[in-house]
Short mmCIF file of C-alpha atoms and ligand atoms in Angstrom, two decimals:
data_model
loop_
_atom_site.label_atom_id
_atom_site.label_comp_id
_atom_site.label_asym_id
_atom_site.label_seq_id
_atom_site.Cartn_x
_atom_site.Cartn_y
_atom_site.Cartn_z
CA MET A 1 4.59 -3.97 14.60
CA ASN A 2 1.34 -3.25 12.74
CA LYS A 3 0.88 -2.68 9.01
CA THR A 4 0.66 1.12 9.25
CA ILE A 5 2.83 3.50 7.25
CA VAL A 6 3.23 7.25 7.45
CA VAL A 7 3.23 9.06 4.13
CA THR A 8 4.21 12.73 3.96
CA GLY A 9 2.97 14.93 1.11
CA GLY A 10 0.21 12.44 0.29
CA ALA A 11 -2.19 15.12 -0.95
CA GLY A 12 0.15 16.16 -3.78
CA PHE A 13 0.51 14.65 -7.23
CA ILE A 14 2.70 11.57 -6.67
CA GLY A 15 1.88 11.18 -2.99
CA ALA A 16 -1.87 11.02 -3.71
CA ASN A 17 -1.36 8.46 -6.47
CA PHE A 18 0.79 6.44 -4.06
CA VAL A 19 -1.79 6.56 -1.24
CA LEU A 20 -4.66 5.66 -3.61
CA THR A 21 -2.87 2.64 -5.10
CA TRP A 22 -1.59 1.51 -1.68
CA LEU A 23 -5.13 1.49 -0.25
CA ASN A 24 -6.65 -0.02 -3.43
CA GLN A 25 -4.34 -2.95 -2.87
CA SER A 26 -5.26 -3.13 0.85
CA LEU A 27 -1.62 -2.96 1.89
CA GLY A 28 -2.38 -1.47 5.33
CA THR A 29 -3.31 1.80 7.01
CA VAL A 30 -1.85 5.10 5.78
CA VAL A 31 -1.34 8.08 8.06
CA ASN A 32 -1.09 10.93 5.55
CA LEU A 33 0.72 14.03 6.86
CA ASP A 34 0.42 16.98 4.48
CA LYS A 35 0.69 20.70 5.03
CA LEU A 36 -1.79 21.41 2.21
CA THR A 37 0.27 24.06 0.47
CA TYR A 38 -1.01 25.35 -2.89
CA ALA A 39 0.08 21.96 -4.33
CA GLY A 40 -1.75 19.81 -1.78
CA ASN A 41 -5.35 19.05 -2.61
CA LEU A 42 -7.80 16.95 -0.60
CA GLU A 43 -9.88 16.60 -3.76
CA ASN A 44 -7.22 14.12 -4.90
CA LEU A 45 -8.32 11.87 -2.03
CA THR A 46 -12.12 12.19 -2.09
CA THR A 47 -12.54 8.49 -2.94
CA LEU A 48 -10.96 7.73 0.46
CA GLU A 49 -13.41 9.85 2.45
CA HIS A 50 -14.99 6.89 4.25
CA ASN A 51 -11.96 4.59 4.19
CA PRO A 52 -10.98 3.79 7.81
CA HIS A 53 -7.47 2.90 6.61
CA HIS A 54 -6.75 6.49 5.56
CA ILE A 55 -5.97 8.92 8.36
CA PHE A 56 -5.34 12.43 7.09
CA VAL A 57 -3.45 14.91 9.27
CA GLN A 58 -2.84 18.48 8.14
CA GLY A 59 0.62 19.46 9.34
CA ASP A 60 4.21 20.30 8.52
CA ILE A 61 7.12 17.84 8.38
CA SER A 62 9.12 20.58 10.15
CA ASP A 63 6.84 20.21 13.19
CA GLN A 64 8.96 17.67 15.06
CA ALA A 65 6.57 17.44 18.02
CA LEU A 66 3.64 16.64 15.73
CA VAL A 67 5.61 14.01 13.81
CA ALA A 68 6.83 12.46 17.10
CA GLN A 69 3.26 12.30 18.37
CA LEU A 70 1.99 10.67 15.15
CA LEU A 71 4.77 8.08 15.21
CA ALA A 72 4.15 7.24 18.88
CA GLU A 73 0.42 6.97 18.33
CA HIS A 74 0.39 4.92 15.11
CA GLN A 75 3.59 2.85 15.44
CA PRO A 76 4.31 2.67 11.67
CA TYR A 77 6.80 0.23 10.18
CA ALA A 78 7.75 2.78 7.49
CA VAL A 79 7.78 6.47 6.66
CA VAL A 80 7.64 7.45 2.98
CA ASN A 81 8.67 11.07 2.45
CA PHE A 82 7.09 12.79 -0.57
CA ALA A 83 6.59 16.18 1.11
CA ALA A 84 8.48 18.89 -0.75
CA GLU A 85 8.26 22.08 -2.69
CA SER A 86 8.55 20.61 -6.17
CA HIS A 87 8.33 23.23 -8.94
CA VAL A 88 11.64 24.42 -10.42
CA ASP A 89 10.22 27.73 -11.68
CA ARG A 90 8.82 28.59 -8.26
CA SER A 91 12.24 27.83 -6.74
CA ILE A 92 13.78 30.38 -9.10
CA HIS A 93 11.22 33.04 -8.10
CA GLY A 94 11.48 32.29 -4.37
CA PRO A 95 13.92 29.68 -3.04
CA GLU A 96 13.20 30.16 0.66
CA ASP A 97 10.22 27.79 0.96
CA PHE A 98 12.35 25.14 -0.77
CA ILE A 99 15.11 25.43 1.80
CA GLN A 100 12.55 25.46 4.61
CA THR A 101 10.63 22.34 3.60
CA ASN A 102 13.10 20.31 1.55
CA VAL A 103 16.16 20.87 3.75
CA VAL A 104 15.03 22.00 7.22
CA GLY A 105 11.78 20.02 7.02
CA THR A 106 13.55 16.80 6.03
CA PHE A 107 16.02 17.37 8.88
CA HIS A 108 13.23 17.70 11.46
CA LEU A 109 11.43 14.70 10.03
CA LEU A 110 14.62 12.64 10.25
CA GLU A 111 15.17 13.74 13.83
CA ALA A 112 11.66 12.69 14.87
CA VAL A 113 12.02 9.38 13.02
CA ARG A 114 15.45 8.71 14.54
CA ALA A 115 14.08 9.19 18.06
CA TYR A 116 11.10 6.91 17.35
CA TRP A 117 13.25 4.25 15.70
CA GLY A 118 15.75 4.35 18.57
CA ASN A 119 13.03 3.31 21.02
CA LEU A 120 11.71 0.35 19.00
CA SER A 121 12.46 -3.26 19.91
CA ALA A 122 15.47 -4.77 18.10
CA GLU A 123 13.11 -6.74 15.84
CA ASN A 124 11.04 -3.69 14.94
CA GLN A 125 14.16 -1.59 14.42
CA GLN A 126 15.31 -4.10 11.84
CA ALA A 127 11.98 -4.11 10.03
CA PHE A 128 11.64 -0.29 9.96
CA ARG A 129 12.29 1.74 6.78
CA PHE A 130 12.55 5.46 6.01
CA LEU A 131 12.07 5.89 2.26
CA HIS A 132 13.02 9.27 0.82
CA VAL A 133 11.52 10.15 -2.56
CA SER A 134 13.96 12.22 -4.60
CA THR A 135 14.65 13.34 -8.12
CA ASP A 136 17.04 12.85 -11.03
CA GLU A 137 17.63 16.63 -11.04
CA VAL A 138 20.21 16.25 -8.25
CA TYR A 139 22.61 14.87 -10.87
CA GLY A 140 22.55 18.08 -12.93
CA SER A 141 22.33 18.29 -16.71
CA LEU A 142 23.52 15.90 -19.43
CA GLY A 143 24.97 16.68 -22.84
CA LYS A 144 23.45 15.06 -25.91
CA ASN A 145 25.81 12.08 -25.97
CA ASP A 146 26.41 11.62 -22.23
CA ALA A 147 25.49 8.33 -20.59
CA ALA A 148 22.33 8.36 -18.46
CA PHE A 149 22.53 9.06 -14.70
CA THR A 150 23.42 6.04 -12.56
CA GLU A 151 23.33 5.81 -8.76
CA THR A 152 27.03 6.71 -8.66
CA THR A 153 26.83 9.82 -10.86
CA ALA A 154 28.23 12.78 -8.91
CA TYR A 155 25.68 15.27 -7.59
CA ALA A 156 25.66 18.58 -9.51
CA PRO A 157 22.32 20.31 -8.82
CA ASN A 158 21.67 23.49 -10.82
CA SER A 159 18.45 25.02 -9.50
CA PRO A 160 17.46 26.04 -5.97
CA TYR A 161 14.93 23.18 -6.14
CA SER A 162 17.45 20.51 -7.10
CA ALA A 163 20.03 21.88 -4.65
CA SER A 164 17.47 21.62 -1.83
CA LYS A 165 16.60 18.05 -2.85
CA ALA A 166 20.31 17.18 -3.04
CA ALA A 167 20.78 18.54 0.49
CA SER A 168 17.91 16.38 1.74
CA ASP A 169 19.39 13.29 0.03
CA HIS A 170 22.71 13.96 1.78
CA LEU A 171 20.97 14.24 5.16
CA VAL A 172 19.20 10.93 4.59
CA ARG A 173 22.49 9.30 3.62
CA ALA A 174 24.18 10.72 6.72
CA TYR A 175 21.43 9.48 9.04
CA HIS A 176 22.02 5.97 7.73
CA HIS A 177 25.80 6.09 7.96
CA THR A 178 25.97 7.90 11.29
CA TYR A 179 23.01 6.57 13.23
CA GLY A 180 22.21 3.36 11.34
CA LEU A 181 18.70 4.57 10.46
CA PRO A 182 17.39 2.07 7.85
CA THR A 183 16.94 4.45 4.93
CA LEU A 184 16.21 3.99 1.24
CA THR A 185 16.39 6.72 -1.40
CA THR A 186 14.79 6.75 -4.84
CA ASN A 187 15.82 9.26 -7.54
CA CYS A 188 13.16 9.40 -10.20
CA SER A 189 12.74 11.12 -13.56
CA ASN A 190 9.78 13.30 -14.67
CA ASN A 191 6.41 11.86 -13.75
CA TYR A 192 3.12 12.48 -15.52
CA GLY A 193 -0.45 11.21 -15.04
CA PRO A 194 -3.66 11.93 -13.09
CA TYR A 195 -3.71 14.69 -10.43
CA HIS A 196 -0.63 16.42 -11.90
CA PHE A 197 -0.82 20.09 -10.90
CA PRO A 198 -1.28 22.26 -14.02
CA GLU A 199 1.81 24.39 -13.37
CA LYS A 200 3.95 21.53 -14.78
CA LEU A 201 4.48 21.12 -18.52
CA ILE A 202 2.09 18.27 -19.46
CA PRO A 203 -1.01 19.27 -17.46
CA LEU A 204 -0.37 22.97 -18.20
CA VAL A 205 -0.38 22.29 -21.93
CA ILE A 206 -3.56 20.19 -21.79
CA HIS A 207 -5.30 22.83 -19.68
CA ASN A 208 -4.18 25.78 -21.81
CA ALA A 209 -4.98 24.01 -25.07
CA LEU A 210 -8.59 23.40 -24.00
CA ALA A 211 -8.88 26.95 -22.63
CA GLY A 212 -7.69 28.44 -25.95
CA LYS A 213 -4.56 29.88 -24.32
CA PRO A 214 -0.93 29.86 -25.53
CA LEU A 215 1.15 26.71 -25.00
CA PRO A 216 4.38 28.19 -23.62
CA ILE A 217 7.62 26.49 -24.68
CA TYR A 218 10.74 27.71 -22.91
CA GLY A 219 13.64 28.61 -25.21
CA ASN A 220 13.86 26.37 -28.28
CA GLY A 221 11.91 23.46 -26.75
CA LEU A 222 14.74 21.02 -27.39
CA GLN A 223 15.43 20.24 -23.72
CA VAL A 224 15.01 16.55 -23.02
CA ARG A 225 13.19 14.92 -20.09
CA ASP A 226 12.78 11.19 -19.32
CA TRP A 227 9.05 10.61 -18.73
CA LEU A 228 7.55 7.99 -16.39
CA PHE A 229 3.85 7.31 -15.79
CA VAL A 230 3.12 8.10 -12.13
CA GLU A 231 1.69 4.66 -11.30
CA ASP A 232 4.94 3.08 -12.46
CA HIS A 233 6.80 5.36 -10.04
CA CYS A 234 4.44 4.31 -7.22
CA ALA A 235 5.05 0.64 -8.05
CA ALA A 236 8.81 1.24 -7.94
CA ILE A 237 8.53 2.84 -4.49
CA ARG A 238 6.44 -0.09 -3.20
CA ARG A 239 9.03 -2.51 -4.54
CA VAL A 240 11.97 -0.61 -3.00
CA LEU A 241 10.13 -0.47 0.32
CA GLU A 242 9.50 -4.19 0.16
CA ALA A 243 12.88 -5.45 -1.04
CA GLY A 244 15.37 -2.57 -1.30
CA LYS A 245 18.69 -2.97 0.46
CA VAL A 246 18.97 -0.66 3.46
CA GLY A 247 21.17 2.39 2.87
CA GLU A 248 20.94 2.03 -0.92
CA VAL A 249 19.86 4.43 -3.64
CA TYR A 250 17.69 3.34 -6.58
CA ASN A 251 17.28 5.34 -9.79
CA VAL A 252 13.80 5.11 -11.29
CA GLY A 253 13.01 6.11 -14.88
CA GLY A 254 10.92 5.33 -17.88
CA TRP A 255 13.53 4.92 -20.64
CA ASN A 256 11.42 7.56 -22.41
CA GLU A 257 13.58 10.51 -23.37
CA LYS A 258 11.67 13.18 -25.29
CA PRO A 259 12.37 16.79 -26.28
CA ASN A 260 9.73 19.12 -24.80
CA ILE A 261 8.50 20.25 -28.20
CA ASP A 262 7.79 16.62 -29.19
CA VAL A 263 5.80 16.08 -26.00
CA VAL A 264 3.74 19.20 -26.68
CA ARG A 265 3.14 18.26 -30.34
CA THR A 266 2.04 14.77 -29.25
CA LEU A 267 -0.45 16.31 -26.79
CA CYS A 268 -1.78 18.60 -29.53
CA ARG A 269 -2.28 15.66 -31.93
CA MET A 270 -4.13 13.66 -29.27
CA LEU A 271 -6.39 16.56 -28.39
CA ASP A 272 -7.00 17.28 -32.10
CA SER A 273 -8.50 13.82 -32.44
CA LYS A 274 -10.20 13.46 -29.02
CA LYS A 275 -11.57 16.99 -28.63
CA PRO A 276 -11.17 18.93 -31.90
CA ARG A 277 -11.06 22.71 -31.79
CA ALA A 278 -14.34 24.35 -32.81
CA ASP A 279 -12.61 26.19 -35.70
CA GLY A 280 -11.16 22.92 -37.08
CA LYS A 281 -7.56 24.12 -36.63
CA SER A 282 -4.88 22.24 -34.68
CA TYR A 283 -4.05 22.99 -31.06
CA ALA A 284 -0.46 23.19 -32.30
CA ASP A 285 -1.35 26.67 -33.59
CA GLN A 286 -1.40 27.76 -29.92
CA ILE A 287 2.29 26.89 -29.39
CA ALA A 288 4.23 29.98 -28.28
CA PHE A 289 8.01 30.05 -27.75
CA VAL A 290 8.71 32.15 -24.65
CA GLN A 291 11.72 33.31 -22.67
CA ASP A 292 13.78 30.39 -21.38
CA ARG A 293 13.99 29.21 -17.76
CA LEU A 294 17.06 30.59 -15.94
CA GLY A 295 19.77 27.92 -15.73
CA HIS A 296 17.53 25.51 -17.68
CA ASP A 297 18.96 21.96 -17.55
CA GLN A 298 19.35 20.62 -21.07
CA ARG A 299 18.82 16.91 -20.61
CA TYR A 300 17.91 14.33 -17.95
CA ALA A 301 18.07 10.60 -18.51
CA ILE A 302 17.89 7.83 -15.93
CA ASP A 303 19.68 4.53 -16.15
CA ALA A 304 17.16 2.34 -14.31
CA SER A 305 19.05 -0.93 -14.70
CA LYS A 306 19.92 -1.35 -11.00
CA ILE A 307 16.29 -1.45 -9.85
CA ALA A 308 15.44 -3.79 -12.77
CA ARG A 309 18.33 -6.12 -12.03
CA ASP A 310 18.19 -6.17 -8.22
CA LEU A 311 14.47 -5.76 -7.57
CA GLY A 312 12.81 -6.84 -10.82
CA TRP A 313 10.97 -3.52 -11.34
CA LYS A 314 10.36 -2.13 -14.80
CA PRO A 315 7.76 0.34 -16.10
CA GLN A 316 4.47 -1.12 -17.32
CA GLU A 317 3.46 1.86 -19.47
CA THR A 318 5.11 3.08 -22.63
CA PHE A 319 5.03 6.84 -23.20
CA GLU A 320 2.28 6.29 -25.79
CA SER A 321 0.01 4.29 -23.48
CA GLY A 322 0.70 6.50 -20.44
CA ILE A 323 0.08 9.77 -22.24
CA GLU A 324 -3.18 8.47 -23.69
CA LYS A 325 -4.40 7.53 -20.19
CA THR A 326 -3.32 10.95 -18.96
CA VAL A 327 -5.11 12.93 -21.68
CA ASN A 328 -8.26 10.86 -21.17
CA TRP A 329 -8.10 11.49 -17.41
CA TYR A 330 -7.84 15.26 -17.90
CA LEU A 331 -10.71 15.27 -20.41
CA GLU A 332 -12.85 13.32 -17.92
CA HIS A 333 -11.85 15.45 -14.90
CA GLN A 334 -12.28 19.01 -16.12
CA GLY A 335 -14.02 19.84 -12.81
CA TRP A 336 -10.85 18.90 -10.91
CA VAL A 337 -8.74 21.06 -13.20
CA ASN A 338 -11.08 24.02 -12.95
CA ASN A 339 -11.12 23.86 -9.15
CA VAL A 340 -7.32 23.70 -9.04
CA ALA A 341 -6.86 26.47 -11.60
CA SER A 342 -8.13 29.26 -9.37
CA GLY A 343 -6.82 31.33 -6.48
CA ASP A 344 -3.05 31.19 -6.07
CA TYR A 345 -2.72 29.32 -9.36
CA ARG A 346 -4.09 32.25 -11.40
CA HIS A 347 -1.76 34.64 -9.64
CA TRP A 348 1.27 32.40 -10.34
CA VAL A 349 0.45 31.88 -14.01
CA SER A 350 -0.19 35.54 -14.65
CA LYS A 351 3.04 36.70 -12.95
CA HIS A 352 5.32 33.97 -14.30
CA TYR A 353 4.26 34.00 -17.94
CA THR A 354 3.81 37.77 -18.25
CA GLU A 355 7.52 38.02 -17.42
CA ARG A 356 8.17 35.67 -20.36
CA GLY A 357 6.14 37.78 -22.79
CA GLU A 358 2.82 35.86 -22.72
CA GLU A 359 -0.48 37.08 -21.29
CA MET A 360 -2.12 34.07 -19.63
CA ALA A 361 -4.19 35.34 -16.69
P1 LIG B 1 3.67 18.18 -5.35
O1 LIG B 1 4.20 19.57 -5.31
O2 LIG B 1 2.55 17.85 -6.27
O3 LIG B 1 3.19 17.74 -3.89
C1 LIG B 1 3.93 18.02 -2.73
C2 LIG B 1 3.03 17.77 -1.52
O4 LIG B 1 3.80 18.02 -0.33
C3 LIG B 1 1.81 18.67 -1.47
O5 LIG B 1 0.67 17.94 -1.12
C4 LIG B 1 2.15 19.68 -0.36
O6 LIG B 1 1.01 20.18 0.33
C5 LIG B 1 3.03 18.82 0.54
N1 LIG B 1 3.96 19.61 1.35
C6 LIG B 1 4.75 20.64 0.95
N2 LIG B 1 5.47 21.12 1.98
C7 LIG B 1 5.13 20.37 3.06
C8 LIG B 1 5.55 20.35 4.41
N3 LIG B 1 6.44 21.24 4.88
N4 LIG B 1 5.01 19.44 5.26
C9 LIG B 1 4.09 18.55 4.82
N5 LIG B 1 3.65 18.53 3.54
C10 LIG B 1 4.17 19.42 2.67
O7 LIG B 1 4.93 17.27 -5.61
P2 LIG B 1 5.05 15.89 -6.44
O8 LIG B 1 5.27 16.20 -7.87
O9 LIG B 1 3.95 15.01 -6.02
O10 LIG B 1 6.44 15.35 -5.85
C11 LIG B 1 6.46 14.55 -4.68
C12 LIG B 1 7.90 14.22 -4.34
O11 LIG B 1 8.49 13.50 -5.44
C13 LIG B 1 8.79 15.44 -4.12
O12 LIG B 1 9.68 15.15 -3.06
C14 LIG B 1 9.55 15.60 -5.43
O13 LIG B 1 10.80 16.19 -5.21
C15 LIG B 1 9.69 14.16 -5.87
N6 LIG B 1 9.77 13.94 -7.33
C16 LIG B 1 8.85 14.49 -8.17
C17 LIG B 1 8.90 14.20 -9.54
C18 LIG B 1 7.90 14.76 -10.52
O14 LIG B 1 8.07 14.58 -11.73
N7 LIG B 1 6.83 15.40 -10.07
C19 LIG B 1 9.92 13.37 -10.04
C20 LIG B 1 10.86 12.83 -9.13
C21 LIG B 1 10.75 13.12 -7.78
O1 LIG B 2 13.07 15.36 -13.29
C1 LIG B 2 12.23 15.25 -12.18
C2 LIG B 2 11.60 16.59 -11.91
O2 LIG B 2 10.62 16.80 -12.92
C3 LIG B 2 10.98 16.69 -10.52
O3 LIG B 2 11.98 16.56 -9.54
C4 LIG B 2 10.25 18.03 -10.35
O4 LIG B 2 9.59 18.07 -9.09
C5 LIG B 2 9.23 18.15 -11.46
O5 LIG B 2 8.57 19.40 -11.37
C6 LIG B 2 9.89 18.00 -12.83
O6 LIG B 2 10.78 19.13 -13.10
P1 LIG B 2 10.88 19.79 -14.56
O7 LIG B 2 11.38 21.16 -14.40
O8 LIG B 2 11.58 18.89 -15.51
O9 LIG B 2 9.30 19.77 -14.96
P2 LIG B 2 8.36 20.87 -15.65
O10 LIG B 2 7.07 20.19 -15.95
O11 LIG B 2 8.32 22.14 -14.87
O12 LIG B 2 9.12 21.15 -17.02
C7 LIG B 2 9.38 20.11 -17.93
C8 LIG B 2 10.16 20.72 -19.09
O13 LIG B 2 9.29 21.60 -19.81
C9 LIG B 2 11.33 21.56 -18.64
O14 LIG B 2 12.40 21.41 -19.59
C10 LIG B 2 10.81 22.99 -18.69
C11 LIG B 2 9.80 22.94 -19.81
N1 LIG B 2 8.63 23.85 -19.68
C12 LIG B 2 7.94 23.85 -18.50
C13 LIG B 2 6.86 24.68 -18.33
C14 LIG B 2 6.10 24.72 -17.03
C15 LIG B 2 8.24 24.64 -20.73
O15 LIG B 2 8.85 24.60 -21.82
N2 LIG B 2 7.16 25.45 -20.58
C16 LIG B 2 6.45 25.54 -19.41
O16 LIG B 2 5.49 26.33 -19.33
#
């Protein structure tokens, strides 16, 4: 079997970071299957334009015939599934796309992979892996003093997004138990870093701050997320692919729990020193408390001790070092942000935040 892998959703935030680092390390050819929804962006991959080890295919994971054809043609030893609808707020406005891609799409992908895997030689069947990239949100919401999520925490998804991801995790589990498909699942906490689409909290705040717009904080801003630099997540996925035990789940997190308001204040302080406002005031003056997210989960926290103990992975970046790299990247890539922040993005921002009492078109 050759050194080719298929990556789905590799033009999105985490998928693009994964593909870029994989190819930087010359780990083999990547066949990148991405539908190019509003969140997929080929600009994330421009440095790979002339790289013969990157084969981009625009298509849907629900297109079983296309996936079957790609698998037959490229004979990968692994499929890494990032493709998903990923934004909680969008899932509240319109859950259907989430069910279609995250549930039905994962099902069709699994079916195509099962057929391909079933026809491999015994040796290649053993070497094959299907790695499903999932989220800590499937475990629901924690109270202030609850222990962090482990791999055995019961599923309790609260949003259409997390419910659709939970369904996909269950399908992956079932395909291992029923058919013996060699699966691996990772459940990761909130990522941040380069190429993060500016509908999500950290890039939205950086973008709005520089544009002189309000920095919208849902509710009281005391909800807690566990932040992980995206390259650390990519390293964890590589490690699980390399050494994870088939059929197992690995939680991935940064041991970096922060209330949203602290994250936003940190970003404001960094921007105050790196790119001061023309009027000498702080970006924190732009903070605006807006109507809360429906069903907003209070706290996520990942217990990442299993992956540390069994596979020797731990994050390389602290929140301080990772957020500094991230702010620098956004300041150096304003062209990328401006290209992304047009079209459908403007429509989304205007509709979503006007409903919360902020004009942000
Ligand atoms: P993203 O929204 O930035 O990117 C998703 C990508 O998938 C896009 O390129 C999009 O075009 C593509 N895609 C969507 N539907 C598709 C389909 N039907 N067929 C093929 N491609 C399709 O998402 P992200 O933040 O990079 O997240 C990637 C994965 O990681 C998701 O599965 C998400 O649930 C999971 N995850 C994300 C985070 C996070 O903090 N962002 C944390 C844990 C897990
Ligand atoms: O936990 C992992 C999950 O992290 C991933 O599975 C999701 O794909 C990813 O989008 C992310 O979900 P969150 O909902 O936690 O991320 P988001 O950046 O949308 O919001 C982070 C927190 O900030 C959350 O408590 C909501 C809040 N928030 C968000 C936005 C966009 C605001 O206060 N204001 C905002 O404008």
